[in-house]
């Protein structure tokens, strides 16, 4: 059952109680009472004509009857005991005020009804009781209403107590808490006795400003649907709560029925999720930056290594080129740290227009003595491989190549020739790629920026130390 359904049900019960209370009042105002007098032997000496409508007997008929004829046996026995007790007291105290008494009566047709009896003793000149005078009121309808009231109140109380959510009932005008359920006590840390007839602000649940905002909202719409409020417990802990409230009328008083939903844990998890999403975004950004930076470093490193191979150490430019290479290595270490951070999230590879990088890698490979065939996209690489597969000994792929991308391109090449030797080059670290790529059967992986010597060793290992034509599906 939702919070709204619970509140609607409580509100319905409240309206039923109010209706029954109004009905109770009307029955009292419009009932026809019977006035009578009896002697000390229960003989009726006078009875009002309204006795006929109440009992079905005429005045003459009921005056001839004994009490046992128009009362149930149980009520007659109790009436005798009450009479004996109060007559003894009346002999000692003429000002004795007898309480209202209820008995069950029997009509002429045998049906029964409940009556409320108010009597006083009649005294002689010497102060001795010589009879009674009384007023009898039919309260049968009132009894039924009272039973219905008890049943409605019982239902209300059962739902109130068994609710899995904290519930409180307070007076709208004074703010005094009149009832709380077990869950409310568990939430607040207070016992029921500590809460009843005290206000929420007095107990420190809400600030005066919060209470004012709550009441203003309630008066405007007659109900509150999930207003967020900070709730302070007895221990001082501040909880995030949602309040759902209705105005109900009970015993002629406007009451506020409130259900309090603790969303503290939910808010904590939401905050954690937002933090995780931010960290994921930062990680993705870091991975992308590291990948792009590695591509730039690879170009600088490649050309620097070529120049170093062409200039011996005595050359005046050798130290400067070596310094550039050292800077590239430090930059590579920085990107590795970024990639370690980025590995916490899955980075999205996006195709790049990197023709310049293809040219740089081609120059490196040609410098090493390999014949190179280039392709600017995955689709072009597959097309070239279909036409020249017999002349291609090795393929170097970049995962971020344009078009279909490195992974799909590799699968297509394997369909054409399953034993194709493939080296993966990427700006991402080997650890990031191992899980997916190694399952596809690669000859090796080289992370950017790489050293020419390392690339050369990996190529020779893949080719089995043989010479051949290197087909570059796109060495990005």
Coordinates of C-alpha atoms in Angstrom, one line a residue:
X1 CA 0.0 0.0 0.0
X2 CA 1.4 3.4 -1.0
X3 CA 1.7 6.4 1.3
X4 CA -1.1 8.1 -0.6
X5 CA -3.3 5.1 -0.3
X6 CA -2.6 4.9 3.5
X7 CA -3.5 8.6 3.9
X8 CA -6.6 8.3 1.9
X9 CA -7.7 5.3 4.0
X10 CA -7.0 7.2 7.2
X11 CA -8.9 10.2 5.9
X12 CA -11.9 7.9 5.0
X13 CA -12.0 6.5 8.5
X14 CA -11.8 10.0 9.9
X15 CA -14.8 11.1 7.9
X16 CA -16.8 8.0 9.0
X17 CA -16.0 8.8 12.7
X18 CA -17.2 12.4 12.1
X19 CA -20.4 11.2 10.5
X20 CA -21.1 8.7 13.3
X21 CA -20.5 11.4 15.9
X22 CA -23.0 13.8 14.2
X23 CA -25.5 10.9 14.1
X24 CA -24.9 10.3 17.8
X25 CA -25.7 13.9 18.6
X26 CA -28.9 13.9 16.5
X27 CA -30.2 10.7 18.2
X28 CA -29.7 12.3 21.6
X29 CA -31.5 15.5 20.7
X30 CA -34.6 13.9 19.1
X31 CA -35.2 10.8 21.2
X32 CA -38.5 10.5 23.1
X33 CA -37.9 9.8 26.8
X34 CA -40.3 8.0 29.2
X35 CA -40.9 9.7 32.5
X36 CA -42.2 7.4 35.4
X37 CA -42.5 6.9 39.1
X38 CA -42.5 3.7 41.1
X39 CA -42.9 2.7 44.7
X40 CA -40.3 0.7 46.6
X41 CA -41.9 -2.5 45.3
X42 CA -41.3 -1.6 41.7
X43 CA -45.0 -0.9 41.0
X44 CA -45.4 1.8 38.4
X45 CA -47.4 4.7 39.9
X46 CA -47.1 7.0 36.9
X47 CA -45.7 6.7 33.3
X48 CA -45.8 9.2 30.5
X49 CA -47.7 8.3 27.2
X50 CA -44.4 8.0 25.3
X51 CA -44.1 4.6 26.9
X52 CA -46.4 3.2 24.1
X53 CA -44.0 4.2 21.3
X54 CA -41.0 2.9 23.3
X55 CA -42.5 -0.5 24.6
X56 CA -45.6 -1.1 22.6
X57 CA -47.7 -1.2 25.8
X58 CA -50.4 1.2 26.7
X59 CA -50.1 3.1 29.9
X60 CA -52.7 0.8 31.6
X61 CA -51.0 -2.3 30.3
X62 CA -47.5 -1.5 31.5
X63 CA -48.7 -0.3 34.9
X64 CA -50.1 -3.8 35.5
X65 CA -46.8 -5.5 34.8
X66 CA -43.9 -6.3 37.1
X67 CA -40.4 -5.1 36.2
X68 CA -39.3 -8.6 35.2
X69 CA -41.9 -8.5 32.4
X70 CA -40.3 -5.6 30.6
X71 CA -36.6 -6.2 31.4
X72 CA -34.3 -9.1 30.4
X73 CA -33.5 -11.5 33.2
X74 CA -29.8 -10.3 33.4
X75 CA -30.8 -6.7 33.5
X76 CA -33.5 -7.3 36.0
X77 CA -31.1 -9.1 38.4
X78 CA -28.6 -6.2 38.0
X79 CA -31.3 -3.6 38.6
X80 CA -32.3 -5.4 41.8
X81 CA -28.7 -5.3 43.1
X82 CA -28.4 -1.6 42.1
X83 CA -31.7 -0.8 43.8
X84 CA -30.7 -2.5 47.1
X85 CA -27.3 -0.8 47.1
X86 CA -28.6 2.7 46.3
X87 CA -31.6 2.5 48.6
X88 CA -29.3 1.7 51.5
X89 CA -27.3 4.8 50.7
X90 CA -30.4 6.9 50.2
X91 CA -31.5 6.3 53.7
X92 CA -28.2 7.8 54.9
X93 CA -28.0 10.7 52.4
X94 CA -31.1 12.4 50.9
X95 CA -28.9 14.3 48.5
X96 CA -27.6 11.2 46.9
X97 CA -27.0 11.7 43.2
X98 CA -27.3 8.4 41.4
X99 CA -25.3 7.7 38.3
X100 CA -26.7 6.9 34.9
X101 CA -27.5 3.2 34.5
X102 CA -28.0 1.1 31.4
X103 CA -30.3 -1.9 31.2
X104 CA -31.7 -4.0 28.5
X105 CA -35.5 -3.8 28.1
X106 CA -38.2 -6.1 26.5
X107 CA -40.9 -4.7 24.3
X108 CA -44.4 -6.1 24.0
X109 CA -43.5 -7.9 20.8
X110 CA -40.5 -9.6 22.5
X111 CA -37.8 -7.5 20.9
X112 CA -35.2 -5.9 23.1
X113 CA -33.5 -2.5 23.3
X114 CA -31.0 -0.7 25.5
X115 CA -32.2 2.1 27.7
X116 CA -30.3 4.7 29.8
X117 CA -32.0 5.3 33.2
X118 CA -31.6 8.3 35.4
X119 CA -33.4 8.0 38.8
X120 CA -33.8 9.8 42.1
X121 CA -35.4 8.6 45.3
X122 CA -38.7 10.1 46.5
X123 CA -38.7 10.8 50.3
X124 CA -41.5 11.2 52.9
X125 CA -41.6 13.9 55.4
X126 CA -39.3 12.0 57.7
X127 CA -36.6 11.5 55.1
X128 CA -37.3 7.9 54.3
X129 CA -37.2 6.8 50.7
X130 CA -40.7 5.8 49.5
X131 CA -40.2 5.4 45.8
X132 CA -38.3 6.5 42.8
X133 CA -38.8 8.9 39.9
X134 CA -36.9 8.5 36.7
X135 CA -36.4 9.2 33.0
X136 CA -35.8 6.3 30.6
X137 CA -34.1 7.0 27.2
X138 CA -33.9 4.6 24.4
X139 CA -30.2 4.3 23.5
X140 CA -30.4 1.4 21.2
X141 CA -29.4 3.4 18.2
X142 CA -26.7 5.1 20.2
X143 CA -25.3 1.7 21.2
X144 CA -25.2 0.7 17.6
X145 CA -23.4 3.9 16.7
X146 CA -21.0 3.4 19.6
X147 CA -20.2 -0.1 18.4
X148 CA -19.6 1.2 14.9
X149 CA -17.4 3.9 16.4
X150 CA -15.4 1.3 18.3
X151 CA -15.0 -0.8 15.2
X152 CA -13.9 2.2 13.1
X153 CA -11.5 3.3 15.8
X154 CA -10.2 -0.2 16.1
X155 CA -9.5 -0.3 12.3
X156 CA -7.9 3.1 12.5
X157 CA -5.7 2.0 15.4
X158 CA -4.7 -1.3 13.8
X159 CA -3.7 0.4 10.5
X160 CA -2.0 3.1 12.5
X161 CA 0.1 0.7 14.6
X162 CA 0.9 -1.8 11.9
X163 CA 2.0 0.7 9.3
X164 CA 5.6 0.1 8.2
X165 CA 6.1 3.9 8.1
X166 CA 6.3 6.4 11.1
X167 CA 2.9 8.0 11.6
X168 CA 1.9 10.9 13.9
X169 CA -1.5 12.5 14.7
X170 CA -1.4 16.1 16.0
X171 CA -3.8 19.0 16.6
X172 CA -3.6 21.5 13.8
X173 CA -4.3 24.6 16.0
X174 CA -1.9 23.8 18.9
X175 CA 0.6 21.4 17.2
X176 CA 0.3 19.0 20.1
X177 CA 1.0 15.4 19.2
X178 CA -1.9 13.2 20.3
X179 CA -0.8 9.9 19.0
X180 CA 2.3 8.3 17.4
X181 CA 2.9 4.7 16.3
X182 CA 5.7 2.4 17.1
X183 CA 7.7 3.2 14.0
X184 CA 7.6 6.9 14.8
X185 CA 9.1 6.1 18.2
X186 CA 11.8 4.0 16.5
X187 CA 12.6 6.8 14.1
X188 CA 12.6 9.7 16.6
X189 CA 14.3 7.8 19.5
X190 CA 11.5 9.0 21.9
X191 CA 9.0 6.8 23.8
X192 CA 5.3 7.4 23.2
X193 CA 5.0 8.9 26.7
X194 CA 7.8 11.4 26.0
X195 CA 6.0 12.6 22.8
X196 CA 2.3 12.8 23.6
X197 CA 1.0 16.3 24.3
X198 CA 4.2 18.0 23.2
X199 CA 4.9 19.7 19.9
X200 CA 7.3 18.7 17.2
X201 CA 9.3 22.0 17.6
X202 CA 9.4 21.5 21.4
X203 CA 10.8 18.0 20.9
X204 CA 13.3 19.4 18.3
X205 CA 12.0 17.4 15.4
X206 CA 11.7 20.5 13.2
X207 CA 12.7 24.1 13.5
X208 CA 10.1 26.8 13.8
X209 CA 10.7 27.9 10.2
X210 CA 10.2 24.3 9.0
X211 CA 7.0 24.0 11.0
X212 CA 5.7 27.3 9.6
X213 CA 6.4 26.3 6.0
X214 CA 4.7 22.9 6.7
X215 CA 1.5 24.5 8.1
X216 CA 1.3 27.2 5.3
X217 CA 1.6 24.5 2.6
X218 CA -1.0 22.4 4.4
X219 CA -3.5 25.2 4.7
X220 CA -3.1 26.1 1.1
X221 CA -3.9 22.7 -0.4
X222 CA -5.3 20.7 2.5
X223 CA -2.7 18.0 2.0
X224 CA 1.1 17.6 1.6
X225 CA 2.6 15.2 -0.9
X226 CA 6.2 14.5 0.0
X227 CA 7.6 17.8 1.2
X228 CA 11.3 17.3 2.1
X229 CA 12.2 18.2 5.8
X230 CA 15.2 17.8 8.0
X231 CA 14.2 15.6 11.0
X232 CA 16.2 15.8 14.2
X233 CA 16.1 12.6 16.4
X234 CA 16.6 12.4 20.2
X235 CA 20.3 11.6 19.7
X236 CA 20.8 14.8 17.6
X237 CA 21.1 12.9 14.3
X238 CA 19.6 14.8 11.3
X239 CA 17.6 12.6 8.9
X240 CA 16.4 13.4 5.4
X241 CA 12.7 12.8 5.5
X242 CA 9.6 13.2 3.2
X243 CA 6.4 14.3 4.9
X244 CA 2.9 13.2 3.6
X245 CA 0.0 14.8 5.5
X246 CA -3.8 15.2 5.5
X247 CA -6.1 17.3 7.6
X248 CA -8.7 15.1 9.2
X249 CA -11.5 16.0 11.6
X250 CA -11.8 13.9 14.7
X251 CA -14.0 14.6 17.7
X252 CA -14.9 18.0 16.3
X253 CA -11.2 19.0 16.1
X254 CA -9.0 19.5 13.0
X255 CA -6.1 17.1 13.2
X256 CA -3.0 16.6 11.1
X257 CA -2.3 13.0 10.1
X258 CA 1.3 12.7 8.9
X259 CA 3.4 9.9 7.5
X260 CA 7.2 10.4 7.7
X261 CA 9.4 8.6 5.2
X262 CA 13.1 8.3 6.0
X263 CA 15.0 8.8 2.8
X264 CA 18.5 9.4 4.4
X265 CA 20.0 6.2 3.0
X266 CA 18.4 6.9 -0.4
X267 CA 19.9 10.4 -0.4
X268 CA 23.3 9.0 0.6
X269 CA 23.2 6.4 -2.3
X270 CA 22.1 9.1 -4.7
X271 CA 25.1 11.3 -3.6
X272 CA 27.4 8.3 -4.1
X273 CA 26.0 7.7 -7.6
X274 CA 26.4 11.3 -8.5
X275 CA 30.0 11.2 -7.3
X276 CA 30.6 7.9 -9.2
X277 CA 29.2 9.5 -12.4
X278 CA 31.5 12.5 -12.0
X279 CA 34.5 10.2 -11.4
X280 CA 33.5 8.2 -14.5
X281 CA 33.3 11.3 -16.6
X282 CA 36.7 12.4 -15.3
X283 CA 38.2 9.0 -15.9
X284 CA 36.8 8.9 -19.5
X285 CA 38.2 12.3 -20.1
X286 CA 41.6 11.3 -18.6
X287 CA 41.7 8.2 -20.8
X288 CA 40.9 10.2 -23.9
X289 CA 43.5 12.8 -23.2
X290 CA 46.1 10.2 -22.5
X291 CA 45.3 8.4 -25.7
X292 CA 45.6 11.6 -27.8
X293 CA 48.7 12.7 -26.0
X294 CA 50.4 9.3 -26.6
X295 CA 49.7 9.7 -30.3
X296 CA 51.4 13.1 -30.3
X297 CA 54.3 11.7 -28.2
X298 CA 54.7 8.8 -30.7
X299 CA 55.2 11.3 -33.6
X300 CA 57.8 13.3 -31.6
X301 CA 59.5 10.1 -30.4
X302 CA 59.5 8.4 -33.8
X303 CA 61.2 11.2 -35.6
X304 CA 63.6 11.8 -32.8
X305 CA 64.7 8.2 -32.8
X306 CA 65.2 8.3 -36.6
X307 CA 67.4 11.4 -36.2
X308 CA 69.3 9.8 -33.4
X309 CA 70.1 6.8 -35.6
X310 CA 71.4 9.1 -38.3
X311 CA 73.6 11.1 -35.9
X312 CA 76.4 9.5 -33.9
X313 CA 77.1 10.7 -30.3
X314 CA 79.9 13.1 -31.3
X315 CA 77.4 15.0 -33.4
X316 CA 76.5 18.4 -31.9
X317 CA 72.8 17.7 -32.2
X318 CA 72.9 14.3 -30.5
X319 CA 72.6 15.5 -26.9
X320 CA 69.7 17.8 -27.9
X321 CA 67.9 14.9 -29.6
X322 CA 68.5 12.7 -26.6
X323 CA 67.1 15.3 -24.3
X324 CA 63.9 15.5 -26.4
X325 CA 63.6 11.7 -26.2
X326 CA 64.0 11.8 -22.4
X327 CA 61.2 14.4 -22.3
X328 CA 59.0 12.1 -24.4
X329 CA 59.7 9.3 -21.9
X330 CA 58.7 11.5 -19.0
X331 CA 55.5 12.4 -20.9
X332 CA 54.9 8.8 -21.5
X333 CA 55.1 8.1 -17.7
X334 CA 52.5 10.8 -17.1
X335 CA 50.1 9.3 -19.6
X336 CA 50.6 5.9 -18.0
X337 CA 49.5 7.4 -14.6
X338 CA 46.4 8.9 -16.4
X339 CA 45.6 5.5 -17.9
X340 CA 45.9 3.8 -14.5
X341 CA 43.2 6.3 -13.3
X342 CA 41.2 5.9 -16.5
X343 CA 41.1 2.1 -16.2
X344 CA 38.5 2.5 -13.4
X345 CA 36.0 3.3 -16.2
X346 CA 35.5 2.0 -19.7
X347 CA 36.9 4.6 -22.1
X348 CA 35.1 5.1 -25.4
X349 CA 37.3 4.9 -28.4
X350 CA 36.5 7.4 -31.1
X351 CA 38.0 7.3 -34.6
X352 CA 40.5 10.0 -35.3
X353 CA 41.7 11.7 -38.5
X354 CA 45.4 10.8 -38.0
X355 CA 46.9 10.7 -41.5
X356 CA 50.0 12.4 -40.2
X357 CA 50.6 9.6 -37.7
X358 CA 50.3 7.0 -40.5
X359 CA 53.0 8.9 -42.4
X360 CA 55.2 9.0 -39.3
X361 CA 54.9 5.3 -38.7
X362 CA 55.5 4.5 -42.3
X363 CA 58.8 6.4 -42.2
X364 CA 59.8 4.5 -39.1
X365 CA 59.0 1.2 -40.7
X366 CA 60.7 2.1 -44.0
X367 CA 63.7 3.3 -42.0
X368 CA 63.8 -0.3 -40.5
X369 CA 63.8 -1.7 -44.0
X370 CA 60.2 -2.9 -44.3
X371 CA 58.0 -2.4 -47.3
X372 CA 54.8 -0.7 -46.2
X373 CA 51.2 -0.6 -47.6
X374 CA 49.0 2.0 -45.9
X375 CA 45.2 2.4 -45.5
X376 CA 43.4 5.4 -44.1
X377 CA 40.4 3.4 -42.7
X378 CA 39.3 0.0 -41.6
X379 CA 37.2 -0.5 -44.7
X380 CA 40.1 0.4 -47.0
X381 CA 42.4 -2.0 -45.1
X382 CA 40.0 -4.9 -45.6
X383 CA 39.7 -4.1 -49.3
X384 CA 43.5 -3.9 -49.8
X385 CA 43.9 -7.2 -47.8
X386 CA 41.4 -9.0 -50.0
X387 CA 43.4 -8.0 -53.1
X388 CA 47.0 -8.5 -51.7
X389 CA 46.7 -11.0 -48.9
X390 CA 49.4 -13.2 -50.5
X391 CA 51.9 -10.4 -50.4
X392 CA 51.2 -9.2 -46.8
X393 CA 53.1 -10.9 -43.9
X394 CA 52.0 -8.7 -41.0
X395 CA 49.3 -6.1 -40.2
X396 CA 49.7 -3.3 -37.7
X397 CA 46.4 -1.9 -36.5
X398 CA 45.4 1.0 -34.3
X399 CA 42.3 0.4 -32.2
X400 CA 41.2 4.0 -32.8
X401 CA 41.5 3.8 -36.6
X402 CA 38.8 5.6 -38.6
X403 CA 35.8 3.8 -40.1
X404 CA 34.9 0.4 -38.6
X405 CA 37.6 0.6 -35.9
X406 CA 40.5 -1.7 -35.1
X407 CA 38.6 -4.6 -33.5
X408 CA 36.1 -5.1 -36.3
X409 CA 38.8 -4.7 -38.9
X410 CA 40.8 -7.4 -37.3
X411 CA 37.8 -9.8 -37.3
X412 CA 37.3 -9.1 -41.0
X413 CA 40.9 -9.8 -41.8
X414 CA 40.8 -13.1 -39.9
X415 CA 37.8 -14.1 -42.0
X416 CA 39.9 -13.6 -45.1
X417 CA 43.0 -15.3 -43.7
X418 CA 42.6 -16.8 -40.2
X419 CA 46.4 -17.1 -39.7
X420 CA 47.0 -13.4 -40.3
X421 CA 49.7 -12.0 -38.0
X422 CA 48.5 -8.8 -36.3
X423 CA 50.2 -6.3 -34.0
X424 CA 48.0 -3.9 -32.1
X425 CA 49.3 -0.3 -31.6
X426 CA 47.3 1.9 -29.3
X427 CA 47.6 4.9 -27.1
X428 CA 45.9 2.9 -24.3
X429 CA 48.0 0.6 -22.1
X430 CA 48.3 -3.1 -22.7
X431 CA 46.4 -3.9 -19.5
X432 CA 43.4 -2.1 -20.8
X433 CA 43.3 -4.1 -24.0
X434 CA 44.5 -7.5 -22.9
X435 CA 41.1 -8.9 -21.8
X436 CA 39.3 -8.3 -25.1
X437 CA 42.1 -8.3 -27.7
X438 CA 44.1 -11.4 -26.6
X439 CA 41.0 -13.5 -27.1
X440 CA 41.2 -12.5 -30.8
X441 CA 44.6 -14.0 -31.3
X442 CA 47.2 -11.2 -31.8
X443 CA 50.9 -11.4 -32.4
X444 CA 51.7 -8.6 -30.1
X445 CA 50.7 -5.3 -28.5
X446 CA 52.7 -2.1 -28.5
X447 CA 51.7 0.9 -26.5
X448 CA 52.4 4.4 -27.6
X449 CA 54.8 6.0 -27.6
X450 CA 57.0 3.0 -28.4
X451 CA 60.7 2.6 -29.1
X452 CA 61.8 1.7 -32.7
X453 CA 63.9 -1.1 -31.3
X454 CA 60.9 -2.6 -29.4
X455 CA 58.7 -2.4 -32.5
X456 CA 61.4 -4.0 -34.6
X457 CA 61.8 -6.8 -32.2
X458 CA 58.1 -7.5 -32.1
X459 CA 57.8 -7.4 -35.9
X460 CA 60.7 -9.9 -36.3
X461 CA 59.3 -12.2 -33.6
X462 CA 55.9 -12.2 -35.4
X463 CA 57.5 -12.9 -38.7
X464 CA 59.7 -15.6 -37.4
X465 CA 62.9 -13.6 -38.2
X466 CA 61.9 -13.6 -41.9
X467 CA 61.9 -10.6 -44.2
X468 CA 58.7 -9.6 -46.0
X469 CA 56.3 -6.9 -46.9
X470 CA 54.6 -5.2 -43.9
X471 CA 51.0 -4.4 -44.7
X472 CA 49.8 -1.5 -42.4
X473 CA 46.0 -1.7 -42.1
X474 CA 46.5 1.7 -40.5
X475 CA 49.4 2.3 -38.1
X476 CA 47.8 5.0 -36.1

